[in-house]
Amino acid sequence: LDSRFQQLVERTQDLLTSMKSQALSNVVWSMAKLKHHPGEGFLKRSAAASLQRLHRFKPKEMTSMLWAYGKLDFFPGDEFMEAWMEKAERELLNFNLVDISMTVYALGVLRYHPKEKLMTAMLRKGLDFRKGFTGQHLPNLVRALARLEHHPGHEFLNMVVQQMGEKIDTFTPAQIGTTLW
């Protein structure tokens, strides 16, 4: 790892407790996109700082952070997850398709089972976006639901099967593999 990048990561860790919600979310998301695990200490500090500011997080910031924790294979703790789920319940009307897809993906990777009521509400909200699902969203949703051993209901499954049928020509080999997994 380049020493300048490492200095940047260390300085960022020092500033985590003073960052606003968008900056916190962007930093953790960036680490995941770069496939750079900044270390348990960094991630624990980011989770603690986020927990203190969770009431200010917008849906995109919330879901980006949770997705990043999933990508980095980091469980932010039960207190964080419970607070996150409570906030998600209140904000669900403001979630878009990407928010729902990222959330279900992260829950599957983290193997965290939200309350049935919230999961059902998220999947119902997902039905509102049935035409917006892409070759990336669909396999990730199917895999996440399988990891959670969650049956999303026949209406949702029928929508997924229909959308997959319409978009199968756009699937990459990896996406087909994820779907079959």
Coordinates of N, CA, C and O in Angstrom, one line a residue:
L1 N 0.8 -1.2 0.0 CA 0.0 0.0 0.0 C 0.9 1.2 0.0 O 1.8 1.3 0.8
D2 N 0.6 2.2 -0.8 CA 1.3 3.4 -0.9 C 1.3 4.1 0.4 O 0.2 4.2 1.0
S3 N 2.4 4.6 0.8 CA 2.5 5.3 2.1 C 1.6 6.5 2.2 O 1.1 6.9 3.3
R4 N 1.5 7.2 1.1 CA 0.6 8.4 1.1 C -0.9 8.1 1.3 O -1.6 8.7 2.0
F5 N -1.3 7.0 0.7 CA -2.6 6.5 0.9 C -2.8 6.1 2.3 O -3.9 6.4 2.9
Q6 N -1.9 5.4 2.9 CA -2.0 5.0 4.3 C -2.1 6.2 5.2 O -2.8 6.2 6.2
Q7 N -1.3 7.2 4.9 CA -1.4 8.5 5.7 C -2.8 9.1 5.6 O -3.4 9.5 6.6
L8 N -3.4 9.0 4.4 CA -4.7 9.5 4.2 C -5.7 8.7 5.0 O -6.6 9.3 5.7
V9 N -5.6 7.4 5.0 CA -6.5 6.5 5.8 C -6.4 6.8 7.3 O -7.4 7.0 8.0
E10 N -5.1 7.0 7.8 CA -4.9 7.3 9.2 C -5.5 8.6 9.6 O -6.1 8.8 10.6
R11 N -5.3 9.6 8.7 CA -5.9 11.0 9.0 C -7.4 10.9 9.0 O -8.0 11.5 9.8
T12 N -7.9 10.2 8.0 CA -9.4 10.0 8.0 C -9.9 9.4 9.2 O -10.9 9.8 9.8
Q13 N -9.2 8.4 9.7 CA -9.7 7.7 11.0 C -9.7 8.7 12.1 O -10.6 8.7 12.9
D14 N -8.7 9.6 12.2 CA -8.6 10.6 13.2 C -9.8 11.6 13.2 O -10.3 12.1 14.2
L15 N -10.3 11.8 11.9 CA -11.4 12.7 11.7 C -12.8 12.1 11.8 O -13.8 12.9 11.7
L16 N -12.9 10.8 11.9 CA -14.2 10.2 11.8 C -15.3 10.7 12.8 O -16.4 10.9 12.4
T17 N -14.8 11.0 14.0 CA -15.8 11.5 15.0 C -16.3 12.9 14.7 O -17.3 13.3 15.3
S18 N -15.6 13.6 13.8 CA -16.1 15.0 13.5 C -16.8 15.1 12.2 O -17.2 16.2 11.8
M19 N -16.9 14.0 11.5 CA -17.5 14.0 10.1 C -19.0 14.1 10.2 O -19.6 13.5 11.1
K20 N -19.6 14.7 9.2 CA -21.1 14.7 9.1 C -21.5 13.4 8.4 O -20.6 12.6 7.9
S21 N -22.8 13.1 8.4 CA -23.3 11.9 8.0 C -22.9 11.5 6.5 O -22.4 10.4 6.2
Q22 N -22.9 12.5 5.6 CA -22.6 12.2 4.2 C -21.1 11.8 4.1 O -20.7 10.9 3.4
A23 N -20.3 12.6 4.8 CA -18.8 12.3 4.7 C -18.5 10.9 5.3 O -17.7 10.1 4.7
L24 N -19.1 10.5 6.4 CA -18.9 9.2 7.0 C -19.3 8.1 6.0 O -18.6 7.2 5.8
S25 N -20.5 8.3 5.4 CA -21.0 7.3 4.5 C -20.1 7.2 3.3 O -19.7 6.1 2.8
N26 N -19.6 8.4 2.7 CA -18.8 8.4 1.6 C -17.4 7.7 1.8 O -16.9 7.0 1.0
V27 N -16.9 8.0 3.0 CA -15.6 7.4 3.4 C -15.6 5.9 3.4 O -14.8 5.2 2.8
V28 N -16.6 5.3 4.1 CA -16.7 3.9 4.2 C -17.1 3.3 2.9 O -16.5 2.2 2.5
W29 N -18.0 3.9 2.1 CA -18.3 3.4 0.8 C -17.1 3.4 -0.1 O -16.9 2.4 -0.8
S30 N -16.3 4.5 0.0 CA -15.1 4.5 -0.9 C -14.1 3.4 -0.5 O -13.5 2.8 -1.4
M31 N -14.0 3.1 0.7 CA -13.1 2.0 1.1 C -13.6 0.7 0.5 O -12.8 -0.1 0.0
A32 N -14.9 0.5 0.5 CA -15.4 -0.7 0.0 C -15.3 -0.8 -1.6 O -14.9 -1.8 -2.1
K33 N -15.5 0.4 -2.2 CA -15.3 0.4 -3.7 C -13.9 0.2 -4.1 O -13.6 -0.4 -5.1
L34 N -13.0 0.7 -3.3 CA -11.5 0.5 -3.6 C -11.0 -0.9 -3.1 O -9.9 -1.3 -3.4
K35 N -12.0 -1.7 -2.5 CA -11.6 -3.0 -2.0 C -10.5 -2.9 -1.0 O -9.6 -3.8 -1.0
H36 N -10.5 -1.9 -0.2 CA -9.5 -1.7 0.8 C -10.1 -1.8 2.2 O -10.9 -1.0 2.5
H37 N -9.7 -2.8 2.9 CA -10.2 -3.0 4.3 C -9.3 -2.1 5.2 O -8.1 -2.4 5.4
P38 N -9.9 -1.0 5.7 CA -9.1 -0.1 6.5 C -8.7 -0.6 7.9 O -8.0 0.1 8.7
G39 N -9.2 -1.8 8.3 CA -9.0 -2.3 9.6 C -10.2 -2.2 10.5 O -11.0 -1.4 10.4
E40 N -10.2 -3.2 11.5 CA -11.4 -3.2 12.4 C -11.5 -1.9 13.2 O -12.6 -1.5 13.5
G41 N -10.4 -1.4 13.7 CA -10.5 -0.1 14.5 C -11.1 1.0 13.7 O -12.0 1.7 14.2
F42 N -10.7 1.2 12.5 CA -11.3 2.2 11.6 C -12.8 2.0 11.5 O -13.6 2.9 11.6
L43 N -13.2 0.8 11.2 CA -14.6 0.5 10.9 C -15.4 0.6 12.2 O -16.6 1.1 12.2
K44 N -14.9 0.2 13.3 CA -15.6 0.3 14.6 C -15.8 1.8 14.9 O -16.9 2.2 15.4
R45 N -14.8 2.6 14.7 CA -14.9 4.0 14.9 C -16.0 4.6 14.0 O -16.7 5.5 14.4
S46 N -16.0 4.2 12.7 CA -17.0 4.7 11.8 C -18.4 4.3 12.2 O -19.3 5.1 12.1
A47 N -18.6 3.1 12.7 CA -19.9 2.7 13.2 C -20.3 3.4 14.4 O -21.5 3.9 14.5
A48 N -19.4 3.7 15.3 CA -19.7 4.4 16.5 C -20.1 5.9 16.2 O -21.1 6.4 16.7
A49 N -19.3 6.5 15.3 CA -19.6 7.9 14.9 C -20.9 7.9 14.1 O -21.7 8.9 14.3
S50 N -21.2 6.9 13.3 CA -22.5 6.9 12.5 C -23.7 6.7 13.4 O -24.7 7.3 13.2
L51 N -23.5 5.9 14.4 CA -24.6 5.6 15.4 C -25.0 6.9 16.1 O -26.2 7.2 16.3
Q52 N -24.0 7.8 16.4 CA -24.3 9.1 17.1 C -25.1 10.0 16.1 O -25.8 10.9 16.6
R53 N -24.9 9.9 14.8 CA -25.4 10.8 13.8 C -26.5 10.1 13.0 O -27.0 10.8 12.1
L54 N -26.9 8.9 13.3 CA -27.9 8.2 12.5 C -29.1 9.0 12.2 O -29.7 8.9 11.1
H55 N -29.6 9.8 13.2 CA -30.8 10.6 13.0 C -30.7 11.6 11.9 O -31.7 12.0 11.3
R56 N -29.5 11.9 11.5 CA -29.2 12.9 10.4 C -29.0 12.2 9.0 O -29.0 12.9 8.0
F57 N -28.8 10.9 9.0 CA -28.5 10.2 7.8 C -29.7 10.2 6.8 O -30.9 9.9 7.3
K58 N -29.5 10.5 5.6 CA -30.5 10.3 4.5 C -30.5 8.9 4.1 O -29.5 8.2 4.3
P59 N -31.6 8.4 3.4 CA -31.6 7.0 3.0 C -30.4 6.5 2.2 O -29.8 5.5 2.5
K60 N -29.9 7.3 1.2 CA -28.8 6.9 0.4 C -27.5 6.8 1.3 O -26.7 5.9 1.1
E61 N -27.4 7.7 2.3 CA -26.2 7.6 3.2 C -26.3 6.3 4.0 O -25.3 5.6 4.2
M62 N -27.5 6.0 4.5 CA -27.7 4.8 5.3 C -27.4 3.6 4.6 O -26.7 2.7 5.0
T63 N -28.0 3.5 3.4 CA -27.8 2.2 2.6 C -26.4 2.1 2.0 O -25.9 1.0 2.0
S64 N -25.8 3.2 1.7 CA -24.4 3.1 1.2 C -23.5 2.6 2.3 O -22.6 1.8 2.1
M65 N -23.7 3.1 3.5 CA -22.9 2.7 4.7 C -23.1 1.2 5.0 O -22.1 0.4 5.1
L66 N -24.4 0.7 5.0 CA -24.6 -0.7 5.3 C -24.1 -1.6 4.2 O -23.5 -2.6 4.4
W67 N -24.2 -1.1 2.9 CA -23.7 -1.9 1.8 C -22.2 -2.0 1.9 O -21.6 -3.1 1.7
A68 N -21.5 -0.9 2.3 CA -20.0 -0.9 2.4 C -19.6 -1.9 3.5 O -18.6 -2.6 3.4
Y69 N -20.3 -1.9 4.7 CA -20.0 -2.8 5.7 C -20.1 -4.2 5.2 O -19.3 -5.1 5.6
G70 N -21.1 -4.5 4.5 CA -21.3 -5.8 3.9 C -20.1 -6.2 3.0 O -19.5 -7.3 3.1
K71 N -19.8 -5.3 2.1 CA -18.7 -5.5 1.2 C -17.3 -5.7 1.9 O -16.5 -6.5 1.5
L72 N -17.2 -5.0 3.0 CA -15.9 -5.1 3.8 C -16.0 -6.3 4.8 O -15.1 -6.5 5.6
D73 N -17.1 -7.0 4.8 CA -17.3 -8.1 5.7 C -17.1 -7.7 7.2 O -16.4 -8.4 7.9
F74 N -17.8 -6.6 7.5 CA -17.7 -6.1 8.8 C -19.1 -6.0 9.4 O -19.9 -5.3 8.9
F75 N -19.3 -6.6 10.6 CA -20.6 -6.5 11.3 C -20.4 -5.3 12.3 O -19.6 -5.4 13.2
P76 N -21.2 -4.3 12.1 CA -21.1 -3.1 12.9 C -21.7 -3.2 14.3 O -21.6 -2.2 15.1
G77 N -22.2 -4.3 14.7 CA -22.7 -4.5 16.0 C -24.2 -4.5 16.1 O -24.9 -3.8 15.3
D78 N -24.7 -5.1 17.1 CA -26.2 -5.2 17.2 C -26.8 -3.8 17.5 O -27.9 -3.5 17.0
E79 N -26.2 -3.0 18.3 CA -26.7 -1.7 18.6 C -26.9 -0.9 17.4 O -27.9 -0.2 17.1
F80 N -25.8 -0.9 16.5 CA -25.9 -0.2 15.3 C -27.0 -0.7 14.4 O -27.8 0.0 13.8
M81 N -27.0 -2.0 14.2 CA -28.0 -2.7 13.4 C -29.5 -2.4 13.8 O -30.3 -2.1 13.0
E82 N -29.7 -2.5 15.1 CA -31.1 -2.2 15.6 C -31.5 -0.8 15.4 O -32.6 -0.5 14.9
A83 N -30.6 0.2 15.6 CA -30.8 1.6 15.4 C -31.0 1.8 13.9 O -31.9 2.6 13.5
W84 N -30.2 1.2 13.1 CA -30.3 1.3 11.6 C -31.7 0.9 11.1 O -32.3 1.5 10.3
M85 N -32.1 -0.3 11.6 CA -33.4 -0.9 11.2 C -34.6 0.0 11.7 O -35.5 0.2 10.9
E86 N -34.5 0.6 12.9 CA -35.6 1.5 13.3 C -35.6 2.7 12.4 O -36.7 3.2 12.0
K87 N -34.5 3.3 12.1 CA -34.4 4.4 11.2 C -35.0 4.0 9.8 O -35.7 4.8 9.2
A88 N -34.6 2.9 9.3 CA -35.1 2.4 8.0 C -36.6 2.3 8.0 O -37.2 2.7 7.0
E89 N -37.2 1.8 9.1 CA -38.6 1.7 9.1 C -39.3 3.1 9.0 O -40.3 3.2 8.3
R90 N -38.7 4.1 9.6 CA -39.2 5.4 9.6 C -39.0 6.1 8.2 O -39.8 6.9 7.7
E91 N -37.9 5.7 7.5 CA -37.5 6.3 6.3 C -37.9 5.6 5.0 O -37.7 6.0 3.9
L92 N -38.5 4.4 5.2 CA -38.8 3.5 4.0 C -39.5 4.2 2.9 O -39.2 3.9 1.7
L93 N -40.4 5.1 3.2 CA -41.1 5.8 2.1 C -40.2 6.5 1.2 O -40.4 6.8 0.0
N94 N -39.0 6.9 1.7 CA -38.0 7.7 0.9 C -37.0 6.8 0.3 O -36.1 7.3 -0.4
F95 N -37.0 5.5 0.5 CA -36.1 4.6 -0.2 C -36.4 4.5 -1.6 O -37.6 4.4 -2.0
N96 N -35.4 4.4 -2.5 CA -35.6 4.1 -3.9 C -35.1 2.7 -4.2 O -34.7 2.0 -3.2
L97 N -35.1 2.3 -5.4 CA -34.8 1.0 -5.8 C -33.4 0.6 -5.4 O -33.1 -0.5 -4.8
V98 N -32.4 1.5 -5.6 CA -31.0 1.2 -5.2 C -30.9 1.1 -3.7 O -30.2 0.2 -3.3
D99 N -31.6 1.9 -3.0 CA -31.6 1.8 -1.5 C -32.1 0.4 -1.0 O -31.4 -0.2 -0.2
I100 N -33.1 -0.1 -1.6 CA -33.7 -1.4 -1.2 C -32.8 -2.5 -1.7 O -32.4 -3.4 -0.9
S101 N -32.3 -2.4 -2.9 CA -31.4 -3.4 -3.4 C -30.1 -3.5 -2.5 O -29.6 -4.6 -2.1
M102 N -29.5 -2.3 -2.2 CA -28.3 -2.3 -1.4 C -28.5 -2.8 0.0 O -27.7 -3.5 0.6
T103 N -29.7 -2.5 0.5 CA -30.0 -2.9 1.9 C -30.2 -4.4 2.0 O -29.6 -5.1 2.8
V104 N -31.0 -5.0 1.1 CA -31.2 -6.4 1.1 C -29.9 -7.2 0.8 O -29.6 -8.2 1.5
Y105 N -29.1 -6.7 -0.1 CA -27.7 -7.3 -0.4 C -26.9 -7.3 0.9 O -26.3 -8.3 1.3
A106 N -26.8 -6.1 1.6 CA -26.0 -6.0 2.8 C -26.5 -6.9 3.9 O -25.7 -7.6 4.6
L107 N -27.8 -7.0 4.1 CA -28.4 -7.9 5.1 C -28.1 -9.3 4.8 O -27.7 -10.1 5.7
G108 N -28.1 -9.7 3.5 CA -27.7 -11.1 3.2 C -26.3 -11.4 3.4 O -25.9 -12.4 4.0
V109 N -25.4 -10.5 3.1 CA -24.0 -10.7 3.3 C -23.7 -10.7 4.8 O -22.9 -11.6 5.3
L110 N -24.3 -9.8 5.6 CA -24.1 -9.8 7.0 C -24.9 -10.9 7.7 O -24.7 -11.1 8.9
R111 N -25.8 -11.5 7.0 CA -26.7 -12.5 7.6 C -27.4 -12.0 8.8 O -27.5 -12.6 9.8
Y112 N -27.9 -10.8 8.6 CA -28.7 -10.1 9.6 C -30.1 -10.2 9.3 O -30.5 -9.7 8.2
H113 N -30.9 -10.7 10.1 CA -32.4 -10.9 9.9 C -33.2 -9.7 10.5 O -33.3 -9.7 11.8
P114 N -33.7 -8.8 9.7 CA -34.5 -7.8 10.3 C -35.8 -8.3 10.7 O -36.2 -9.4 10.4
K115 N -36.6 -7.5 11.4 CA -38.0 -7.9 11.7 C -38.7 -8.2 10.4 O -38.5 -7.5 9.4
E116 N -39.6 -9.2 10.5 CA -40.4 -9.6 9.4 C -41.2 -8.5 8.8 O -41.3 -8.3 7.5
K117 N -41.7 -7.6 9.6 CA -42.5 -6.5 9.2 C -41.7 -5.6 8.3 O -42.2 -5.1 7.2
L118 N -40.5 -5.3 8.7 CA -39.6 -4.4 7.8 C -39.2 -5.0 6.5 O -39.3 -4.4 5.5
M119 N -38.8 -6.3 6.6 CA -38.4 -7.0 5.4 C -39.6 -7.1 4.4 O -39.4 -6.8 3.2
T120 N -40.8 -7.4 4.9 CA -42.0 -7.4 4.0 C -42.2 -6.0 3.4 O -42.5 -5.9 2.2
A121 N -42.1 -5.0 4.2 CA -42.4 -3.6 3.7 C -41.3 -3.2 2.7 O -41.7 -2.6 1.7
M122 N -40.1 -3.6 2.9 CA -39.0 -3.3 1.9 C -39.3 -4.0 0.6 O -39.2 -3.4 -0.5
L123 N -39.7 -5.3 0.6 CA -40.0 -6.0 -0.6 C -41.2 -5.5 -1.3 O -41.3 -5.4 -2.5
R124 N -42.2 -5.1 -0.5 CA -43.4 -4.5 -1.1 C -43.0 -3.2 -1.8 O -43.5 -2.9 -2.9
K125 N -42.2 -2.4 -1.2 CA -41.7 -1.2 -1.8 C -40.9 -1.5 -3.1 O -41.0 -0.8 -4.1
G126 N -40.2 -2.6 -3.1 CA -39.4 -3.0 -4.2 C -40.4 -3.3 -5.4 O -40.0 -3.1 -6.6
L127 N -41.6 -3.8 -5.1 CA -42.5 -4.1 -6.2 C -42.9 -2.8 -6.9 O -43.2 -2.8 -8.1
D128 N -42.9 -1.6 -6.3 CA -43.1 -0.4 -6.9 C -42.2 0.0 -8.0 O -42.5 0.7 -8.9
F129 N -41.0 -0.6 -7.9 CA -39.9 -0.4 -8.9 C -39.7 -1.5 -9.9 O -38.6 -1.6 -10.5
R130 N -40.7 -2.4 -10.0 CA -40.5 -3.6 -10.8 C -39.8 -3.5 -12.1 O -39.0 -4.3 -12.5
K131 N -40.0 -2.4 -12.8 CA -39.4 -2.2 -14.1 C -38.0 -1.7 -14.0 O -37.2 -1.7 -15.0
G132 N -37.6 -1.2 -12.9 CA -36.3 -0.6 -12.7 C -35.2 -1.6 -12.4 O -34.0 -1.2 -12.4
F133 N -35.5 -2.8 -12.0 CA -34.5 -3.8 -11.6 C -33.6 -4.1 -12.8 O -34.1 -4.2 -13.9
T134 N -32.3 -4.2 -12.5 CA -31.4 -4.5 -13.6 C -30.8 -5.9 -13.4 O -31.1 -6.6 -12.5
G135 N -30.0 -6.2 -14.4 CA -29.3 -7.5 -14.3 C -28.3 -7.6 -13.1 O -27.9 -8.7 -12.8
Q136 N -28.0 -6.5 -12.5 CA -27.2 -6.5 -11.3 C -28.1 -6.6 -10.0 O -27.8 -7.4 -9.1
H137 N -29.2 -5.9 -10.0 CA -30.1 -5.9 -8.8 C -30.7 -7.3 -8.6 O -30.7 -7.8 -7.5
L138 N -31.2 -7.9 -9.6 CA -32.0 -9.1 -9.5 C -31.2 -10.3 -8.9 O -31.6 -10.9 -7.9
P139 N -30.0 -10.6 -9.5 CA -29.3 -11.7 -8.9 C -28.8 -11.4 -7.5 O -28.8 -12.3 -6.6
N140 N -28.5 -10.2 -7.2 CA -28.1 -9.8 -5.8 C -29.2 -10.0 -4.8 O -29.0 -10.4 -3.7
L141 N -30.4 -9.6 -5.2 CA -31.6 -9.7 -4.4 C -31.9 -11.2 -4.1 O -32.1 -11.6 -3.0
V142 N -31.8 -12.0 -5.2 CA -32.1 -13.4 -5.1 C -31.1 -14.1 -4.1 O -31.5 -14.8 -3.2
R143 N -29.9 -13.8 -4.3 CA -28.8 -14.4 -3.5 C -29.0 -13.9 -2.0 O -28.8 -14.7 -1.1
A144 N -29.2 -12.7 -1.8 CA -29.4 -12.1 -0.4 C -30.6 -12.8 0.3 O -30.5 -13.2 1.4
L145 N -31.7 -12.9 -0.4 CA -32.9 -13.5 0.2 C -32.6 -15.0 0.5 O -33.0 -15.5 1.5
A146 N -31.8 -15.7 -0.4 CA -31.5 -17.1 -0.1 C -30.6 -17.2 1.1 O -30.8 -18.0 2.0
R147 N -29.6 -16.3 1.2 CA -28.7 -16.3 2.4 C -29.5 -16.0 3.7 O -29.1 -16.6 4.7
L148 N -30.5 -15.2 3.6 CA -31.3 -14.9 4.8 C -32.4 -16.0 5.0 O -33.1 -15.9 6.0
E149 N -32.5 -16.9 4.1 CA -33.5 -18.0 4.1 C -34.9 -17.3 4.3 O -35.7 -17.7 5.0
H150 N -35.1 -16.2 3.5 CA -36.3 -15.5 3.6 C -37.1 -15.7 2.3 O -36.7 -15.4 1.2
H151 N -38.4 -16.2 2.4 CA -39.2 -16.3 1.3 C -40.0 -15.0 1.1 O -40.7 -14.5 2.0
P152 N -39.7 -14.3 0.0 CA -40.3 -13.0 -0.2 C -41.8 -12.9 -0.6 O -42.3 -11.8 -0.8
G153 N -42.4 -14.1 -0.8 CA -43.8 -14.1 -1.2 C -43.9 -14.3 -2.7 O -43.0 -14.0 -3.4
H154 N -45.0 -14.9 -3.1 CA -45.2 -15.2 -4.5 C -45.2 -14.0 -5.4 O -44.7 -14.1 -6.5
E155 N -45.9 -12.9 -5.0 CA -45.9 -11.8 -5.9 C -44.5 -11.2 -6.2 O -44.2 -11.0 -7.3
F156 N -43.7 -11.1 -5.2 CA -42.3 -10.7 -5.4 C -41.5 -11.6 -6.3 O -40.8 -11.2 -7.2
L157 N -41.6 -12.9 -6.0 CA -40.9 -13.9 -6.8 C -41.4 -13.9 -8.2 O -40.5 -14.0 -9.1
N158 N -42.7 -13.8 -8.4 CA -43.2 -13.7 -9.8 C -42.6 -12.5 -10.5 O -42.3 -12.6 -11.7
M159 N -42.5 -11.4 -9.8 CA -42.0 -10.2 -10.5 C -40.5 -10.4 -10.8 O -40.0 -10.1 -11.9
V160 N -39.7 -11.1 -9.9 CA -38.3 -11.3 -10.1 C -38.2 -12.2 -11.3 O -37.3 -12.0 -12.2
V161 N -38.9 -13.3 -11.4 CA -38.8 -14.3 -12.5 C -39.2 -13.6 -13.8 O -38.5 -13.7 -14.8
Q162 N -40.3 -12.8 -13.8 CA -40.7 -12.0 -15.0 C -39.5 -11.1 -15.5 O -39.2 -11.0 -16.6
Q163 N -39.0 -10.3 -14.5 CA -38.0 -9.3 -14.9 C -36.7 -10.0 -15.3 O -36.0 -9.6 -16.3
M164 N -36.4 -11.2 -14.7 CA -35.2 -11.9 -15.1 C -35.4 -12.4 -16.6 O -34.4 -12.4 -17.4
G165 N -36.6 -12.9 -16.8 CA -36.9 -13.4 -18.2 C -36.7 -12.3 -19.2 O -36.2 -12.5 -20.3
E166 N -37.1 -11.1 -18.9 CA -37.0 -9.9 -19.8 C -35.6 -9.4 -19.9 O -35.3 -8.8 -21.0
K167 N -34.8 -9.6 -18.9 CA -33.4 -9.0 -18.9 C -32.3 -10.1 -19.0 O -31.1 -9.7 -18.9
I168 N -32.6 -11.3 -19.2 CA -31.6 -12.4 -19.2 C -30.5 -12.2 -20.2 O -29.3 -12.5 -20.0
D169 N -30.8 -11.5 -21.3 CA -29.8 -11.3 -22.3 C -28.8 -10.3 -21.9 O -27.7 -10.2 -22.5
T170 N -29.1 -9.5 -20.9 CA -28.1 -8.5 -20.4 C -27.3 -9.0 -19.2 O -26.3 -8.4 -18.8
F171 N -27.6 -10.2 -18.7 CA -26.8 -10.8 -17.6 C -25.4 -11.2 -18.0 O -25.2 -11.8 -19.1
T172 N -24.5 -10.9 -17.2 CA -23.1 -11.4 -17.4 C -23.0 -12.9 -16.8 O -23.9 -13.3 -16.1
P173 N -22.0 -13.6 -17.2 CA -21.8 -14.9 -16.6 C -21.8 -14.9 -15.1 O -22.4 -15.8 -14.5
A174 N -21.2 -13.9 -14.5 CA -21.2 -13.8 -13.0 C -22.6 -13.6 -12.5 O -22.9 -14.2 -11.4
Q175 N -23.4 -12.8 -13.1 CA -24.7 -12.6 -12.6 C -25.6 -13.8 -12.7 O -26.4 -14.1 -11.9
I176 N -25.4 -14.6 -13.8 CA -26.1 -15.9 -14.0 C -25.7 -16.8 -12.8 O -26.5 -17.5 -12.2
G177 N -24.4 -16.9 -12.6 CA -23.9 -17.7 -11.5 C -24.4 -17.3 -10.2 O -24.8 -18.2 -9.4
T178 N -24.5 -16.0 -9.9 CA -25.1 -15.5 -8.6 C -26.5 -15.9 -8.5 O -27.0 -16.3 -7.4
T179 N -27.3 -15.8 -9.6 CA -28.7 -16.2 -9.6 C -28.9 -17.6 -9.3 O -29.7 -18.0 -8.5
L180 N -28.1 -18.5 -9.9 CA -28.2 -19.9 -9.8 C -27.7 -20.4 -8.4 O -28.1 -21.4 -7.9
W181 N -26.8 -19.6 -7.8 CA -26.3 -20.0 -6.5 C -27.4 -20.1 -5.5 O -27.6 -21.0 -4.8

